[in-house]
Amino acid sequence: MECMVIQGGRRLAGEVRISGAKNAALPILASTLLGKGTCTLTNMPAVRDVVTMSKVLAHLGARVETEQDRYTVSLDAIASCEAPYDLVKTMRASVMVLGPLVARWGEAVVALPGGCAIGARPINLHLAALEKMGAEIRIEHGNVHARVRGRLKGARIYFDLQTVTGTENIMMAACLAEGTTVLENAAREPEISDLANFLSKRGARIQGAGTDVITIEGVPELRGADHEIVPDRIETGTYLVAGVITGGEVRVARCRPDHCEALLAKLREAGAELKVEKEAIQVRAGGKLKAVDVKTLPYPGFPTDMQAQMMALMAIARGSSVIAETVFESRLIHVLELQRMGADIKIEGHHAVVTGVERLGGAPVMASDLRASACLILAGLAAEGETRVSRVYHLDRGYERLDAKLTGLGAQVLREAERT
Ligand code: EPU
């Protein structure tokens, strides 16, 4: 196992280029199962979850060829309808092959994803929607078995709560259903719109992606298409915080500022100076940071995937901030590690009360999930002395070469084998 060793206290400066969004690349890869033919995807991020999804596709019979950020996925026929536990347990997003498999190939067996560091994360809403569209669903020996005779049927589906991968799974399945499907209280994340754009290029008829009502008119088949993955808004946010937390000046290039509005508003409120261009954001620390309250919400609210990074920033701001996590039930594990670095944080239920300290102190800390890893690295950049973040394999699931990109901005970050 590897760890990341950070020598804190360096002011970051320069430009960093954002990669394609992991959470758009994953459903788009899964959606290649919806039809025969070849799809060419560019701006694919070099992160482990994308490699895992490619393995799932290869297991199911797709041919996946990669050349730098370009993936070519070809499908003639399906070799298996089963996504095995070995792959699913390493990445819950594998569950997104369920909708495409059952819609196009009539059958799917997908291991039920188990527990997760950030909360329970059930998939009951995905399953209830597929049932409403005519699929028979059984759960047996830890696997979800879904089957449909003929085509799925269009249906009116109201999601009890906004679910990102749930909306994506059902939107994909509905593309090939007989008749019209209406998704109500759908999630509105930009990654859902990116998936809808790709599916539309393949011949799907989708309206309303990006709003909370999505209407999909089923078509008999989809063709191959080319698509460039949308830039990663969470990676964008992480580098903006890196610039501010180190008192630096960073230009985040090749991003989509319009997908980061909630974060930009909070950074401005905290005192950061931002210059927003069409596809880039320049950030400058601009004096002492002020504490601001943050509440995570589905898009366009403040993203839960930026909560931990924002908490690292608030740990050194002037005053107290209340950070409320409303999307996941236990996404505050990083608090205990930040406390090891001298942060003053109290947890009250789903809230963390963060009182800024003058300076954090480097310490050995342990990452519990992807975004917690980013939070600890950001805290390490601002801390005095050395911070050693272990279990960085979480980080490699969703950040492309984070250490190299930070080094390019002047940070001192080294990857080392973990001491045993
Ligand atoms: N939920 C249910 N039942 C369901 C589905 C969801 O109760 O059937 C609950 C969840 O337990 C959670 C809430 O609904 O409390 C929202 O979960 P959602 O389904 O939206 O999350 P997800 O689709 O599993 C995606 C991202 C996450 C991101 C969340 C929220 C992908 C592959 N994953 O997960 O990304 O945090 O949406 O925005 O798109 C990450 O990148 O680090 C990450 C965890």
CSV table of C-alpha atoms and ligand atoms in Angstrom, one decimal:
chain,number,residue,atom,x,y,z
A,1,MET,CA,0.0,0.0,0.0
A,2,GLU,CA,1.1,3.6,-0.6
A,3,CYS,CA,0.9,6.8,1.3
A,4,MET,CA,1.3,10.4,0.4
A,5,VAL,CA,3.8,12.5,2.3
A,6,ILE,CA,3.2,16.2,2.3
A,7,GLN,CA,5.6,19.0,3.5
A,8,GLY,CA,3.1,21.7,4.4
A,9,GLY,CA,3.3,25.5,4.2
A,10,ARG,CA,4.0,26.1,0.5
A,11,ARG,CA,2.0,28.7,-1.3
A,12,LEU,CA,0.6,27.1,-4.5
A,13,ALA,CA,0.9,29.0,-7.8
A,14,GLY,CA,0.3,28.3,-11.5
A,15,GLU,CA,-2.1,26.5,-13.7
A,16,VAL,CA,-3.7,23.1,-13.4
A,17,ARG,CA,-5.8,21.3,-16.1
A,18,ILE,CA,-8.9,19.5,-15.1
A,19,SER,CA,-9.7,15.9,-16.3
A,20,GLY,CA,-13.0,14.4,-17.4
A,21,ALA,CA,-15.5,13.8,-14.7
A,22,LYS,CA,-15.3,10.3,-13.1
A,23,ASN,CA,-19.0,10.4,-12.3
A,24,ALA,CA,-19.9,11.1,-15.9
A,25,ALA,CA,-17.4,8.6,-17.3
A,26,LEU,CA,-18.8,5.7,-15.2
A,27,PRO,CA,-22.5,5.9,-16.3
A,28,ILE,CA,-21.5,6.6,-19.9
A,29,LEU,CA,-19.3,3.5,-20.0
A,30,ALA,CA,-22.2,1.5,-18.5
A,31,SER,CA,-24.5,2.8,-21.1
A,32,THR,CA,-22.4,1.3,-23.9
A,33,LEU,CA,-24.2,-1.9,-23.0
A,34,LEU,CA,-27.4,-0.5,-24.4
A,35,GLY,CA,-26.6,-1.3,-28.0
A,36,LYS,CA,-24.3,-2.9,-30.5
A,37,GLY,CA,-21.7,-0.9,-32.3
A,38,THR,CA,-18.7,1.2,-31.4
A,39,CYS,CA,-18.6,4.2,-29.0
A,40,THR,CA,-15.5,6.5,-28.8
A,41,LEU,CA,-15.1,8.4,-25.6
A,42,THR,CA,-12.5,11.1,-25.1
A,43,ASN,CA,-11.4,13.2,-22.0
A,44,MET,CA,-11.7,10.0,-20.0
A,45,PRO,CA,-10.0,10.5,-16.6
A,46,ALA,CA,-7.1,8.1,-15.7
A,47,VAL,CA,-8.6,6.9,-12.4
A,48,ARG,CA,-9.1,3.5,-11.0
A,49,ASP,CA,-12.9,3.4,-10.9
A,50,VAL,CA,-12.9,3.9,-14.7
A,51,VAL,CA,-10.5,1.0,-15.1
A,52,THR,CA,-12.8,-1.1,-12.8
A,53,MET,CA,-15.9,-0.2,-14.9
A,54,SER,CA,-13.9,-1.2,-18.1
A,55,LYS,CA,-13.2,-4.6,-16.4
A,56,VAL,CA,-16.9,-5.0,-15.7
A,57,LEU,CA,-17.7,-4.3,-19.4
A,58,ALA,CA,-15.0,-6.6,-20.6
A,59,HIS,CA,-16.4,-9.4,-18.4
A,60,LEU,CA,-19.8,-8.8,-19.9
A,61,GLY,CA,-18.5,-9.1,-23.4
A,62,ALA,CA,-17.5,-5.6,-24.6
A,63,ARG,CA,-14.1,-4.9,-26.2
A,64,VAL,CA,-12.5,-1.9,-24.5
A,65,GLU,CA,-9.4,-0.3,-26.1
A,66,THR,CA,-7.7,2.6,-24.6
A,67,GLU,CA,-5.2,5.1,-25.9
A,68,GLN,CA,-4.4,7.9,-23.4
A,69,ASP,CA,-7.7,9.6,-22.6
A,70,ARG,CA,-9.6,7.9,-25.5
A,71,TYR,CA,-11.6,4.8,-24.9
A,72,THR,CA,-13.2,2.8,-27.7
A,73,VAL,CA,-15.9,0.4,-26.6
A,74,SER,CA,-17.3,-2.1,-29.1
A,75,LEU,CA,-20.1,-4.5,-28.4
A,76,ASP,CA,-21.3,-7.3,-30.8
A,77,ALA,CA,-23.1,-9.5,-28.3
A,78,ILE,CA,-23.2,-10.0,-24.6
A,79,ALA,CA,-21.0,-12.8,-23.2
A,80,SER,CA,-22.6,-12.8,-19.7
A,81,CYS,CA,-25.3,-11.0,-17.9
A,82,GLU,CA,-23.6,-11.2,-14.6
A,83,ALA,CA,-21.5,-8.5,-12.9
A,84,PRO,CA,-19.6,-10.5,-10.3
A,85,TYR,CA,-19.2,-9.6,-6.6
A,86,ASP,CA,-15.4,-9.4,-7.0
A,87,LEU,CA,-15.7,-6.3,-9.2
A,88,VAL,CA,-18.9,-4.8,-7.7
A,89,LYS,CA,-17.5,-4.9,-4.1
A,90,THR,CA,-14.6,-2.6,-5.1
A,91,MET,CA,-17.0,-0.1,-6.8
A,92,ARG,CA,-20.7,0.5,-6.1
A,93,ALA,CA,-21.1,2.3,-9.4
A,94,SER,CA,-21.0,-1.1,-11.1
A,95,VAL,CA,-24.7,-1.3,-10.2
A,96,MET,CA,-25.2,1.0,-13.2
A,97,VAL,CA,-24.9,-1.9,-15.6
A,98,LEU,CA,-28.2,-3.2,-14.2
A,99,GLY,CA,-30.5,-0.9,-16.2
A,100,PRO,CA,-28.7,-1.2,-19.5
A,101,LEU,CA,-28.4,-5.0,-19.3
A,102,VAL,CA,-32.0,-5.7,-18.5
A,103,ALA,CA,-33.3,-3.1,-21.0
A,104,ARG,CA,-31.2,-4.4,-23.9
A,105,TRP,CA,-30.4,-8.0,-23.1
A,106,GLY,CA,-33.5,-9.0,-21.0
A,107,GLU,CA,-31.5,-10.2,-18.0
A,108,ALA,CA,-29.0,-9.0,-15.4
A,109,VAL,CA,-27.4,-10.4,-12.4
A,110,VAL,CA,-25.5,-7.8,-10.3
A,111,ALA,CA,-24.1,-8.4,-6.9
A,112,LEU,CA,-25.9,-6.2,-4.4
A,113,PRO,CA,-23.4,-3.6,-3.2
A,114,GLY,CA,-22.6,-3.9,0.4
A,115,GLY,CA,-21.8,-1.3,3.1
A,116,CYS,CA,-19.8,1.8,2.4
A,117,ALA,CA,-17.6,4.1,4.6
A,118,ILE,CA,-20.0,7.1,4.0
A,119,GLY,CA,-23.3,5.5,4.8
A,120,ALA,CA,-25.8,2.8,4.0
A,121,ARG,CA,-26.4,3.6,0.3
A,122,PRO,CA,-29.2,1.2,-0.6
A,123,ILE,CA,-30.4,0.8,-4.2
A,124,ASN,CA,-34.1,0.2,-3.4
A,125,LEU,CA,-35.2,3.1,-5.6
A,126,HIS,CA,-33.3,1.7,-8.7
A,127,LEU,CA,-35.0,-1.7,-8.1
A,128,ALA,CA,-38.5,-0.3,-7.5
A,129,ALA,CA,-38.3,1.8,-10.7
A,130,LEU,CA,-37.2,-1.2,-12.8
A,131,GLU,CA,-40.1,-3.3,-11.3
A,132,LYS,CA,-42.5,-0.6,-12.2
A,133,MET,CA,-41.2,-0.9,-15.8
A,134,GLY,CA,-42.1,-4.6,-15.8
A,135,ALA,CA,-38.8,-6.2,-14.7
A,136,GLU,CA,-39.0,-9.1,-12.3
A,137,ILE,CA,-36.6,-8.6,-9.5
A,138,ARG,CA,-35.3,-11.2,-7.0
A,139,ILE,CA,-32.5,-10.9,-4.5
A,140,GLU,CA,-30.8,-14.2,-3.9
A,141,HIS,CA,-27.5,-15.1,-2.3
A,142,GLY,CA,-26.3,-11.5,-2.4
A,143,ASN,CA,-27.2,-10.9,-6.0
A,144,VAL,CA,-29.9,-8.9,-7.7
A,145,HIS,CA,-31.6,-10.9,-10.5
A,146,ALA,CA,-33.6,-8.8,-12.9
A,147,ARG,CA,-35.4,-10.2,-15.9
A,148,VAL,CA,-37.9,-9.0,-18.4
A,149,ARG,CA,-39.8,-10.8,-21.2
A,150,GLY,CA,-39.7,-8.6,-24.3
A,151,ARG,CA,-39.1,-4.9,-23.7
A,152,LEU,CA,-39.4,-2.9,-20.5
A,153,LYS,CA,-42.5,-0.7,-20.5
A,154,GLY,CA,-42.5,3.0,-20.1
A,155,ALA,CA,-43.8,4.2,-16.7
A,156,ARG,CA,-44.3,7.3,-14.5
A,157,ILE,CA,-41.7,7.1,-11.8
A,158,TYR,CA,-41.5,9.3,-8.8
A,159,PHE,CA,-38.2,9.1,-6.8
A,160,ASP,CA,-38.8,9.4,-3.1
A,161,LEU,CA,-35.5,11.2,-2.9
A,162,GLN,CA,-33.1,12.5,-5.5
A,163,THR,CA,-30.6,9.8,-6.4
A,164,VAL,CA,-27.9,10.4,-9.0
A,165,THR,CA,-27.0,6.8,-10.1
A,166,GLY,CA,-30.7,5.8,-9.6
A,167,THR,CA,-31.8,8.5,-12.1
A,168,GLU,CA,-29.0,7.5,-14.5
A,169,ASN,CA,-29.8,3.7,-14.2
A,170,ILE,CA,-33.5,4.3,-15.0
A,171,MET,CA,-32.9,6.9,-17.7
A,172,MET,CA,-30.6,4.4,-19.5
A,173,ALA,CA,-33.2,1.6,-19.2
A,174,ALA,CA,-36.0,3.8,-20.3
A,175,CYS,CA,-34.2,4.6,-23.6
A,176,LEU,CA,-35.1,1.2,-24.9
A,177,ALA,CA,-38.5,0.7,-23.2
A,178,GLU,CA,-41.8,0.5,-25.0
A,179,GLY,CA,-43.5,3.9,-24.7
A,180,THR,CA,-42.7,6.9,-22.6
A,181,THR,CA,-41.1,7.1,-19.2
A,182,VAL,CA,-41.4,10.1,-17.0
A,183,LEU,CA,-38.9,10.5,-14.1
A,184,GLU,CA,-40.2,12.8,-11.4
A,185,ASN,CA,-38.0,14.3,-8.6
A,186,ALA,CA,-35.0,13.2,-10.8
A,187,ALA,CA,-31.5,14.3,-9.7
A,188,ARG,CA,-30.2,17.3,-11.7
A,189,GLU,CA,-26.4,16.8,-11.6
A,190,PRO,CA,-24.4,17.9,-14.7
A,191,GLU,CA,-23.2,14.3,-15.0
A,192,ILE,CA,-26.8,13.3,-15.7
A,193,SER,CA,-27.0,15.8,-18.5
A,194,ASP,CA,-23.7,14.6,-19.9
A,195,LEU,CA,-25.1,11.0,-20.0
A,196,ALA,CA,-28.3,12.3,-21.6
A,197,ASN,CA,-26.3,14.2,-24.3
A,198,PHE,CA,-24.3,11.0,-25.1
A,199,LEU,CA,-27.5,8.9,-25.2
A,200,SER,CA,-29.2,11.4,-27.5
A,201,LYS,CA,-26.2,11.2,-29.9
A,202,ARG,CA,-26.9,7.4,-30.0
A,203,GLY,CA,-30.5,8.0,-31.0
A,204,ALA,CA,-32.3,8.1,-27.6
A,205,ARG,CA,-35.2,10.6,-27.1
A,206,ILE,CA,-34.7,12.4,-23.8
A,207,GLN,CA,-36.0,15.7,-22.7
A,208,GLY,CA,-35.5,17.6,-19.4
A,209,ALA,CA,-32.2,16.1,-18.3
A,210,GLY,CA,-30.8,18.7,-15.8
A,211,THR,CA,-34.2,19.4,-14.4
A,212,ASP,CA,-36.2,17.3,-12.0
A,213,VAL,CA,-38.6,15.9,-14.6
A,214,ILE,CA,-37.0,13.8,-17.3
A,215,THR,CA,-39.1,12.4,-20.1
A,216,ILE,CA,-37.8,9.5,-22.2
A,217,GLU,CA,-39.5,8.2,-25.2
A,218,GLY,CA,-38.3,4.6,-25.8
A,219,VAL,CA,-36.7,3.7,-29.2
A,220,PRO,CA,-36.1,0.1,-30.5
A,221,GLU,CA,-32.3,0.5,-30.6
A,222,LEU,CA,-29.3,2.8,-30.1
A,223,ARG,CA,-26.3,3.2,-32.4
A,224,GLY,CA,-22.6,3.9,-31.6
A,225,ALA,CA,-21.5,7.6,-31.1
A,226,ASP,CA,-18.5,9.7,-30.1
A,227,HIS,CA,-18.5,11.8,-27.0
A,228,GLU,CA,-16.2,14.0,-24.9
A,229,ILE,CA,-16.7,13.7,-21.2
A,230,VAL,CA,-17.6,16.8,-19.3
A,231,PRO,CA,-14.9,18.3,-17.0
A,232,ASP,CA,-14.9,17.1,-13.4
A,233,ARG,CA,-16.5,19.8,-11.1
A,234,ILE,CA,-15.3,18.1,-7.9
A,235,GLU,CA,-11.7,18.0,-9.1
A,236,THR,CA,-12.1,21.6,-10.1
A,237,GLY,CA,-13.3,22.5,-6.6
A,238,THR,CA,-10.5,20.5,-4.9
A,239,TYR,CA,-7.8,22.6,-6.7
A,240,LEU,CA,-9.7,25.9,-6.0
A,241,VAL,CA,-9.6,25.0,-2.3
A,242,ALA,CA,-5.9,24.0,-2.7
A,243,GLY,CA,-5.1,27.5,-3.9
A,244,VAL,CA,-7.0,29.2,-1.1
A,245,ILE,CA,-5.9,27.0,1.7
A,246,THR,CA,-2.2,27.6,0.9
A,247,GLY,CA,-2.7,31.4,0.5
A,248,GLY,CA,-1.8,31.0,-3.1
A,249,GLU,CA,-3.0,31.9,-6.6
A,250,VAL,CA,-4.1,29.1,-8.9
A,251,ARG,CA,-5.7,29.0,-12.3
A,252,VAL,CA,-7.9,26.0,-12.8
A,253,ALA,CA,-8.1,25.5,-16.6
A,254,ARG,CA,-10.4,23.4,-18.8
A,255,CYS,CA,-13.3,23.3,-16.4
A,256,ARG,CA,-16.9,24.3,-16.3
A,257,PRO,CA,-17.4,27.2,-13.9
A,258,ASP,CA,-21.2,27.1,-14.4
A,259,HIS,CA,-21.2,23.6,-12.8
A,260,CYS,CA,-19.5,25.0,-9.6
A,261,GLU,CA,-21.8,27.9,-8.7
A,262,ALA,CA,-22.6,26.7,-5.1
A,263,LEU,CA,-18.9,26.3,-4.3
A,264,LEU,CA,-17.9,29.5,-5.9
A,265,ALA,CA,-20.5,31.4,-3.8
A,266,LYS,CA,-19.1,29.9,-0.6
A,267,LEU,CA,-15.5,30.6,-1.5
A,268,ARG,CA,-16.4,34.2,-2.3
A,269,GLU,CA,-18.3,34.5,1.0
A,270,ALA,CA,-15.2,33.1,2.8
A,271,GLY,CA,-13.1,35.9,1.3
A,272,ALA,CA,-11.4,34.3,-1.7
A,273,GLU,CA,-11.0,36.4,-4.8
A,274,LEU,CA,-12.3,34.6,-7.9
A,275,LYS,CA,-12.0,35.5,-11.6
A,276,VAL,CA,-14.3,33.4,-13.6
A,277,GLU,CA,-13.7,32.9,-17.3
A,278,LYS,CA,-15.7,30.7,-19.8
A,279,GLU,CA,-13.6,27.6,-19.2
A,280,ALA,CA,-11.3,28.5,-16.3
A,281,ILE,CA,-11.3,29.9,-12.8
A,282,GLN,CA,-8.6,31.9,-11.2
A,283,VAL,CA,-8.5,32.0,-7.4
A,284,ARG,CA,-6.5,34.1,-5.0
A,285,ALA,CA,-6.6,33.7,-1.2
A,286,GLY,CA,-7.2,37.4,-0.6
A,287,GLY,CA,-6.3,38.0,3.1
A,288,LYS,CA,-7.6,36.1,6.2
A,289,LEU,CA,-10.4,33.6,5.5
A,290,LYS,CA,-13.8,34.0,7.1
A,291,ALA,CA,-15.8,31.0,8.5
A,292,VAL,CA,-18.9,30.2,6.4
A,293,ASP,CA,-21.7,27.7,7.0
A,294,VAL,CA,-22.2,24.9,4.5
A,295,LYS,CA,-25.1,22.5,4.0
A,296,THR,CA,-24.7,19.7,1.4
A,297,LEU,CA,-27.7,19.2,-0.9
A,298,PRO,CA,-28.3,17.6,-4.3
A,299,TYR,CA,-27.3,19.7,-7.3
A,300,PRO,CA,-27.5,22.7,-7.7
A,301,GLY,CA,-26.9,22.8,-3.9
A,302,PHE,CA,-23.5,22.5,-2.3
A,303,PRO,CA,-22.0,19.1,-3.3
A,304,THR,CA,-21.5,16.4,-0.6
A,305,ASP,CA,-18.4,15.5,-2.6
A,306,MET,CA,-16.8,18.8,-1.7
A,307,GLN,CA,-17.9,18.8,2.0
A,308,ALA,CA,-14.7,17.3,3.4
A,309,GLN,CA,-12.4,19.6,1.3
A,310,MET,CA,-14.4,22.6,2.5
A,311,MET,CA,-14.1,21.5,6.1
A,312,ALA,CA,-10.3,21.4,5.7
A,313,LEU,CA,-10.5,25.1,4.6
A,314,MET,CA,-12.8,26.0,7.5
A,315,ALA,CA,-10.4,24.4,9.9
A,316,ILE,CA,-8.1,27.5,9.4
A,317,ALA,CA,-10.7,30.2,8.8
A,318,ARG,CA,-11.5,33.0,11.3
A,319,GLY,CA,-14.6,32.1,13.4
A,320,SER,CA,-16.9,29.1,13.6
A,321,SER,CA,-18.8,27.4,10.8
A,322,VAL,CA,-21.5,24.8,10.9
A,323,ILE,CA,-21.1,22.2,8.2
A,324,ALA,CA,-24.3,20.1,7.7
A,325,GLU,CA,-24.1,16.8,5.8
A,326,THR,CA,-27.6,16.0,4.6
A,327,VAL,CA,-27.0,13.7,1.7
A,328,PHE,CA,-25.2,10.8,3.3
A,329,GLU,CA,-25.6,9.4,6.8
A,330,SER,CA,-22.0,9.1,8.0
A,331,ARG,CA,-19.8,11.2,5.8
A,332,LEU,CA,-17.9,13.0,8.7
A,333,ILE,CA,-15.2,10.4,9.4
A,334,HIS,CA,-12.5,12.7,8.3
A,335,VAL,CA,-13.3,14.9,11.3
A,336,LEU,CA,-11.4,12.5,13.6
A,337,GLU,CA,-8.3,12.7,11.4
A,338,LEU,CA,-8.5,16.5,11.1
A,339,GLN,CA,-8.6,16.7,14.9
A,340,ARG,CA,-5.3,14.7,14.9
A,341,MET,CA,-3.9,17.7,12.9
A,342,GLY,CA,-5.1,20.1,15.6
A,343,ALA,CA,-8.4,21.1,14.1
A,344,ASP,CA,-11.1,22.3,16.5
A,345,ILE,CA,-14.2,20.4,15.4
A,346,LYS,CA,-17.2,19.1,17.3
A,347,ILE,CA,-19.8,16.7,15.8
A,348,GLU,CA,-23.4,17.0,16.7
A,349,GLY,CA,-25.5,14.5,14.7
A,350,HIS,CA,-25.1,15.3,11.0
A,351,HIS,CA,-23.4,18.7,11.8
A,352,ALA,CA,-19.8,19.5,12.4
A,353,VAL,CA,-19.0,22.8,14.2
A,354,VAL,CA,-15.6,23.9,13.0
A,355,THR,CA,-13.8,26.7,14.9
A,356,GLY,CA,-10.8,27.8,12.9
A,357,VAL,CA,-7.3,27.5,14.4
A,358,GLU,CA,-4.3,29.7,13.5
A,359,ARG,CA,-2.4,26.7,12.1
A,360,LEU,CA,-2.8,23.0,11.6
A,361,GLY,CA,0.1,20.7,12.5
A,362,GLY,CA,1.3,17.9,10.2
A,363,ALA,CA,0.5,14.4,11.5
A,364,PRO,CA,0.1,10.8,10.3
A,365,VAL,CA,-3.5,10.4,9.3
A,366,MET,CA,-5.6,7.7,7.6
A,367,ALA,CA,-8.0,8.2,4.6
A,368,SER,CA,-11.4,6.5,4.8
A,369,ASP,CA,-12.8,7.3,1.4
A,370,LEU,CA,-12.1,9.3,-1.8
A,371,ARG,CA,-13.1,12.8,-0.7
A,372,ALA,CA,-11.8,12.3,2.8
A,373,SER,CA,-8.4,11.6,1.3
A,374,ALA,CA,-8.5,14.9,-0.7
A,375,CYS,CA,-9.5,16.7,2.5
A,376,LEU,CA,-6.5,15.4,4.4
A,377,ILE,CA,-4.1,16.2,1.6
A,378,LEU,CA,-5.4,19.8,1.5
A,379,ALA,CA,-5.1,20.0,5.3
A,380,GLY,CA,-1.5,18.7,4.9
A,381,LEU,CA,-0.7,21.4,2.3
A,382,ALA,CA,-1.7,24.1,4.8
A,383,ALA,CA,-0.2,22.4,7.9
A,384,GLU,CA,3.1,23.1,9.6
A,385,GLY,CA,5.6,20.2,9.0
A,386,GLU,CA,5.0,16.7,7.6
A,387,THR,CA,1.6,15.0,7.0
A,388,ARG,CA,1.5,11.4,6.1
A,389,VAL,CA,-1.8,10.3,4.6
A,390,SER,CA,-2.1,6.5,4.5
A,391,ARG,CA,-4.5,4.4,2.4
A,392,VAL,CA,-4.2,6.7,-0.6
A,393,TYR,CA,-5.7,3.9,-2.9
A,394,HIS,CA,-9.0,5.7,-2.1
A,395,LEU,CA,-7.6,8.8,-3.8
A,396,ASP,CA,-6.6,7.0,-7.0
A,397,ARG,CA,-10.2,5.8,-7.5
A,398,GLY,CA,-11.3,9.3,-8.4
A,399,TYR,CA,-8.4,11.8,-8.8
A,400,GLU,CA,-6.1,11.7,-11.8
A,401,ARG,CA,-2.5,12.0,-10.7
A,402,LEU,CA,-3.3,14.4,-7.8
A,403,ASP,CA,0.2,14.3,-6.5
A,404,ALA,CA,1.7,15.2,-9.9
A,405,LYS,CA,-0.8,18.0,-10.5
A,406,LEU,CA,-0.2,19.5,-7.0
A,407,THR,CA,3.6,19.2,-7.5
A,408,GLY,CA,3.1,21.2,-10.8
A,409,LEU,CA,1.6,24.0,-8.6
A,410,GLY,CA,4.7,24.0,-6.3
A,411,ALA,CA,3.5,21.6,-3.6
A,412,GLN,CA,5.9,19.2,-2.0
A,413,VAL,CA,4.0,15.9,-2.2
A,414,LEU,CA,5.6,12.5,-2.5
A,415,ARG,CA,4.1,9.0,-2.9
A,416,GLU,CA,5.8,6.4,-0.8
A,417,ALA,CA,5.4,2.8,0.1
A,418,GLU,CA,3.5,2.6,3.4
A,419,ARG,CA,5.6,1.7,6.5
A,420,THR,CA,4.4,-1.5,8.1
B,1,EPU,N1,-30.5,6.4,-1.7
B,1,EPU,C1,-31.5,5.6,-1.2
B,1,EPU,N2,-32.0,4.6,-2.1
B,1,EPU,C2,-31.6,4.5,-3.3
B,1,EPU,C3,-30.6,5.4,-3.8
B,1,EPU,C4,-30.1,6.3,-2.9
B,1,EPU,O1,-32.0,5.7,-0.1
B,1,EPU,O2,-32.0,3.6,-4.0
B,1,EPU,C5,-30.0,7.5,-0.8
B,1,EPU,C6,-28.5,7.3,-0.4
B,1,EPU,O3,-28.3,6.4,0.6
B,1,EPU,C7,-28.1,8.7,-0.1
B,1,EPU,C8,-29.0,9.6,-1.1
B,1,EPU,O4,-30.0,8.7,-1.5
B,1,EPU,O5,-28.4,9.0,1.2
B,1,EPU,C9,-28.3,10.1,-2.3
B,1,EPU,O6,-27.5,9.0,-2.9
B,1,EPU,P1,-27.3,8.9,-4.5
B,1,EPU,O7,-28.0,7.7,-5.0
B,1,EPU,O8,-27.6,10.2,-5.1
B,1,EPU,O9,-25.7,8.6,-4.5
B,1,EPU,P2,-25.0,7.7,-5.6
B,1,EPU,O10,-25.8,7.8,-6.9
B,1,EPU,O11,-24.8,6.4,-5.0
B,1,EPU,C10,-23.5,9.5,-6.6
B,1,EPU,C11,-22.0,9.7,-6.8
B,1,EPU,C12,-21.4,10.0,-5.4
B,1,EPU,C13,-22.0,11.3,-4.9
B,1,EPU,C14,-23.5,11.1,-4.8
B,1,EPU,C15,-24.2,12.3,-4.3
B,1,EPU,C16,-21.5,8.4,-8.7
B,1,EPU,C17,-20.8,7.2,-9.3
B,1,EPU,N3,-21.4,8.5,-7.4
B,1,EPU,O12,-23.6,8.4,-5.7
B,1,EPU,O13,-20.0,10.2,-5.7
B,1,EPU,O14,-21.5,11.5,-3.6
B,1,EPU,O15,-24.0,10.7,-6.1
B,1,EPU,O16,-23.9,13.4,-5.1
B,1,EPU,O17,-22.0,9.2,-9.4
B,1,EPU,C18,-17.7,10.4,-5.1
B,1,EPU,O18,-17.4,10.6,-6.2
B,1,EPU,O19,-16.8,10.5,-4.1
B,1,EPU,C19,-19.0,9.9,-4.7
B,1,EPU,C20,-19.3,9.2,-3.6
